[in-house]
Amino acid sequence: MAARGPLRYALILLAAIVPACAAALPADFVYLRDIDPTIIQDIRYAGSNNFVGRPLPGYEAAECIVTRDVALRLKAAQSGLRPRGLSLKMLDCYRPVRAIAEMLAWSQDGVETTAGRRYNPRIAKQDLFRLGYIAVRSGHSTGAALDLTLVELAADNSAVFDPAKDYADCTAPVALRAPEGSVDMGTGYDCSDVKAHTAAQDLTPEQRRWRNELVAVMARQGFVNYAGEWWHFSLPGTGATTYVFPIRPRR
């Protein structure tokens, strides 16, 4: 059967720009680690701890790549957090277009998985794009959108994700969810649920405080939060060009 709708659009877009792929980063892109190595990174689509349950195409290394302007703004945010015993933690940065095409194909394959239900407890996977939880054209592919959280450096953040463990879904209490090594924002990262909306009501005072803190920290550097996801921020007025170059290890 021929691809239709959003899937057809994604495949056409991917086919059109693949020939432009190059090994080197485009001139305005940098590895965040080269600008500020103190910012913690946990690039989730480079591993299995995500809603697809496997690394996505284009994520050949767990590295945050962003535009230089974004990187410098993140460095400034981090400089204000470190003296307070806090750190930014990057969960996704630049996202190759090919990874979005894979997300779309996964959403339409008709197979519900354990990983998928952990992240999408009340929504069928085929509805994620229609409801706006995943976008066919993502600001991540321009290098100007980010997914991130906050970490208390003095806390015990040693727990690691065990793919064999039966974790509760992303809306459950933090002790039952898959570990993220971060403060408790009320849901896990990439949670497709109304509780993940930044201004959701079903939160404890501490969870609300952490969300407000993250929004304020990023706003001071010019970033705008997407109301449907407490973790997602973008920098207005940046370029609209999307890219497909792979995320490769730093040289």
PDB file of N, CA, C and O in Angstrom, residues 172-174 177 183-187 195 198 202-213:
ATOM      1  N   ALA A 172       2.901   7.763  36.720  1.00  0.00           N
ATOM      2  CA  ALA A 172       2.909   7.165  38.062  1.00  0.00           C
ATOM      3  C   ALA A 172       3.832   7.944  38.993  1.00  0.00           C
ATOM      4  O   ALA A 172       4.629   8.781  38.561  1.00  0.00           O
ATOM      5  N   PRO A 173       3.744   7.696  40.301  1.00  0.00           N
ATOM      6  CA  PRO A 173       4.691   8.320  41.238  1.00  0.00           C
ATOM      7  C   PRO A 173       6.134   8.043  40.838  1.00  0.00           C
ATOM      8  O   PRO A 173       6.442   6.990  40.269  1.00  0.00           O
ATOM      9  N   VAL A 174       7.019   8.977  41.141  1.00  0.00           N
ATOM     10  CA  VAL A 174       8.393   8.913  40.648  1.00  0.00           C
ATOM     11  C   VAL A 174       9.099   7.626  41.044  1.00  0.00           C
ATOM     12  O   VAL A 174       9.926   7.106  40.282  1.00  0.00           O
ATOM     13  N   ARG A 177       8.201   4.952  38.370  1.00  0.00           N
ATOM     14  CA  ARG A 177       8.534   5.209  36.973  1.00  0.00           C
ATOM     15  C   ARG A 177       9.975   4.796  36.669  1.00  0.00           C
ATOM     16  O   ARG A 177      10.793   4.619  37.572  1.00  0.00           O
ATOM     17  N   VAL A 183      15.182  15.859  38.944  1.00  0.00           N
ATOM     18  CA  VAL A 183      14.142  16.226  39.900  1.00  0.00           C
ATOM     19  C   VAL A 183      12.813  15.646  39.426  1.00  0.00           C
ATOM     20  O   VAL A 183      12.658  15.259  38.262  1.00  0.00           O
ATOM     21  N   ASP A 184      11.839  15.585  40.330  1.00  0.00           N
ATOM     22  CA  ASP A 184      10.527  15.035  39.992  1.00  0.00           C
ATOM     23  C   ASP A 184       9.652  16.130  39.397  1.00  0.00           C
ATOM     24  O   ASP A 184       9.194  17.038  40.095  1.00  0.00           O
ATOM     25  N   MET A 185       9.425  16.038  38.090  1.00  0.00           N
ATOM     26  CA  MET A 185       8.590  17.005  37.398  1.00  0.00           C
ATOM     27  C   MET A 185       7.125  16.578  37.320  1.00  0.00           C
ATOM     28  O   MET A 185       6.319  17.245  36.682  1.00  0.00           O
ATOM     29  N   GLY A 186       6.783  15.475  37.953  1.00  0.00           N
ATOM     30  CA  GLY A 186       5.391  15.036  37.962  1.00  0.00           C
ATOM     31  C   GLY A 186       5.071  13.963  36.947  1.00  0.00           C
ATOM     32  O   GLY A 186       4.135  13.187  37.129  1.00  0.00           O
ATOM     33  N   THR A 187       5.802  13.930  35.844  1.00  0.00           N
ATOM     34  CA  THR A 187       5.723  12.831  34.869  1.00  0.00           C
ATOM     35  C   THR A 187       7.136  12.583  34.372  1.00  0.00           C
ATOM     36  O   THR A 187       8.043  13.403  34.559  1.00  0.00           O
ATOM     37  N   LYS A 195      -1.183  15.243  32.003  1.00  0.00           N
ATOM     38  CA  LYS A 195      -0.403  15.547  33.200  1.00  0.00           C
ATOM     39  C   LYS A 195       0.967  16.107  32.852  1.00  0.00           C
ATOM     40  O   LYS A 195       1.609  16.761  33.677  1.00  0.00           O
ATOM     41  N   THR A 198       2.552  21.630  30.807  1.00  0.00           N
ATOM     42  CA  THR A 198       3.331  22.419  31.769  1.00  0.00           C
ATOM     43  C   THR A 198       2.480  22.929  32.919  1.00  0.00           C
ATOM     44  O   THR A 198       2.915  22.925  34.075  1.00  0.00           O
ATOM     45  N   ASP A 202      -2.808  18.417  38.294  1.00  0.00           N
ATOM     46  CA  ASP A 202      -2.637  17.255  39.164  1.00  0.00           C
ATOM     47  C   ASP A 202      -1.166  17.059  39.536  1.00  0.00           C
ATOM     48  O   ASP A 202      -0.539  16.067  39.183  1.00  0.00           O
ATOM     49  N   LEU A 203      -0.616  18.043  40.253  1.00  0.00           N
ATOM     50  CA  LEU A 203       0.780  18.023  40.643  1.00  0.00           C
ATOM     51  C   LEU A 203       0.925  18.350  42.118  1.00  0.00           C
ATOM     52  O   LEU A 203       0.080  19.025  42.697  1.00  0.00           O
ATOM     53  N   THR A 204       2.008  17.897  42.727  1.00  0.00           N
ATOM     54  CA  THR A 204       2.306  18.313  44.093  1.00  0.00           C
ATOM     55  C   THR A 204       2.923  19.710  44.056  1.00  0.00           C
ATOM     56  O   THR A 204       3.406  20.152  43.011  1.00  0.00           O
ATOM     57  N   PRO A 205       2.932  20.421  45.161  1.00  0.00           N
ATOM     58  CA  PRO A 205       3.574  21.738  45.188  1.00  0.00           C
ATOM     59  C   PRO A 205       5.046  21.681  44.748  1.00  0.00           C
ATOM     60  O   PRO A 205       5.530  22.586  44.063  1.00  0.00           O
ATOM     61  N   GLU A 206       5.753  20.618  45.124  1.00  0.00           N
ATOM     62  CA  GLU A 206       7.158  20.518  44.744  1.00  0.00           C
ATOM     63  C   GLU A 206       7.318  20.297  43.247  1.00  0.00           C
ATOM     64  O   GLU A 206       8.193  20.902  42.601  1.00  0.00           O
ATOM     65  N   GLN A 207       6.479  19.469  42.661  1.00  0.00           N
ATOM     66  CA  GLN A 207       6.534  19.256  41.218  1.00  0.00           C
ATOM     67  C   GLN A 207       6.229  20.546  40.465  1.00  0.00           C
ATOM     68  O   GLN A 207       6.900  20.879  39.471  1.00  0.00           O
ATOM     69  N   ARG A 208       5.220  21.280  40.952  1.00  0.00           N
ATOM     70  CA  ARG A 208       4.894  22.579  40.351  1.00  0.00           C
ATOM     71  C   ARG A 208       6.063  23.537  40.475  1.00  0.00           C
ATOM     72  O   ARG A 208       6.399  24.258  39.513  1.00  0.00           O
ATOM     73  N   ARG A 209       6.730  23.545  41.616  1.00  0.00           N
ATOM     74  CA  ARG A 209       7.874  24.442  41.811  1.00  0.00           C
ATOM     75  C   ARG A 209       8.995  24.123  40.828  1.00  0.00           C
ATOM     76  O   ARG A 209       9.599  25.033  40.251  1.00  0.00           O
ATOM     77  N   TRP A 210       9.277  22.852  40.615  1.00  0.00           N
ATOM     78  CA  TRP A 210      10.354  22.493  39.686  1.00  0.00           C
ATOM     79  C   TRP A 210      10.008  22.872  38.249  1.00  0.00           C
ATOM     80  O   TRP A 210      10.865  23.345  37.495  1.00  0.00           O
ATOM     81  N   ARG A 211       8.756  22.687  37.868  1.00  0.00           N
ATOM     82  CA  ARG A 211       8.371  23.083  36.511  1.00  0.00           C
ATOM     83  C   ARG A 211       8.506  24.594  36.334  1.00  0.00           C
ATOM     84  O   ARG A 211       9.024  25.066  35.304  1.00  0.00           O
ATOM     85  N   ASN A 212       8.041  25.337  37.316  1.00  0.00           N
ATOM     86  CA  ASN A 212       8.153  26.791  37.239  1.00  0.00           C
ATOM     87  C   ASN A 212       9.616  27.230  37.195  1.00  0.00           C
ATOM     88  O   ASN A 212       9.975  28.183  36.484  1.00  0.00           O
ATOM     89  N   GLU A 213      10.451  26.530  37.953  1.00  0.00           N
ATOM     90  CA  GLU A 213      11.878  26.858  37.973  1.00  0.00           C
ATOM     91  C   GLU A 213      12.502  26.638  36.599  1.00  0.00           C
ATOM     92  O   GLU A 213      13.257  27.484  36.108  1.00  0.00           O
TER      93      GLU A 213
END
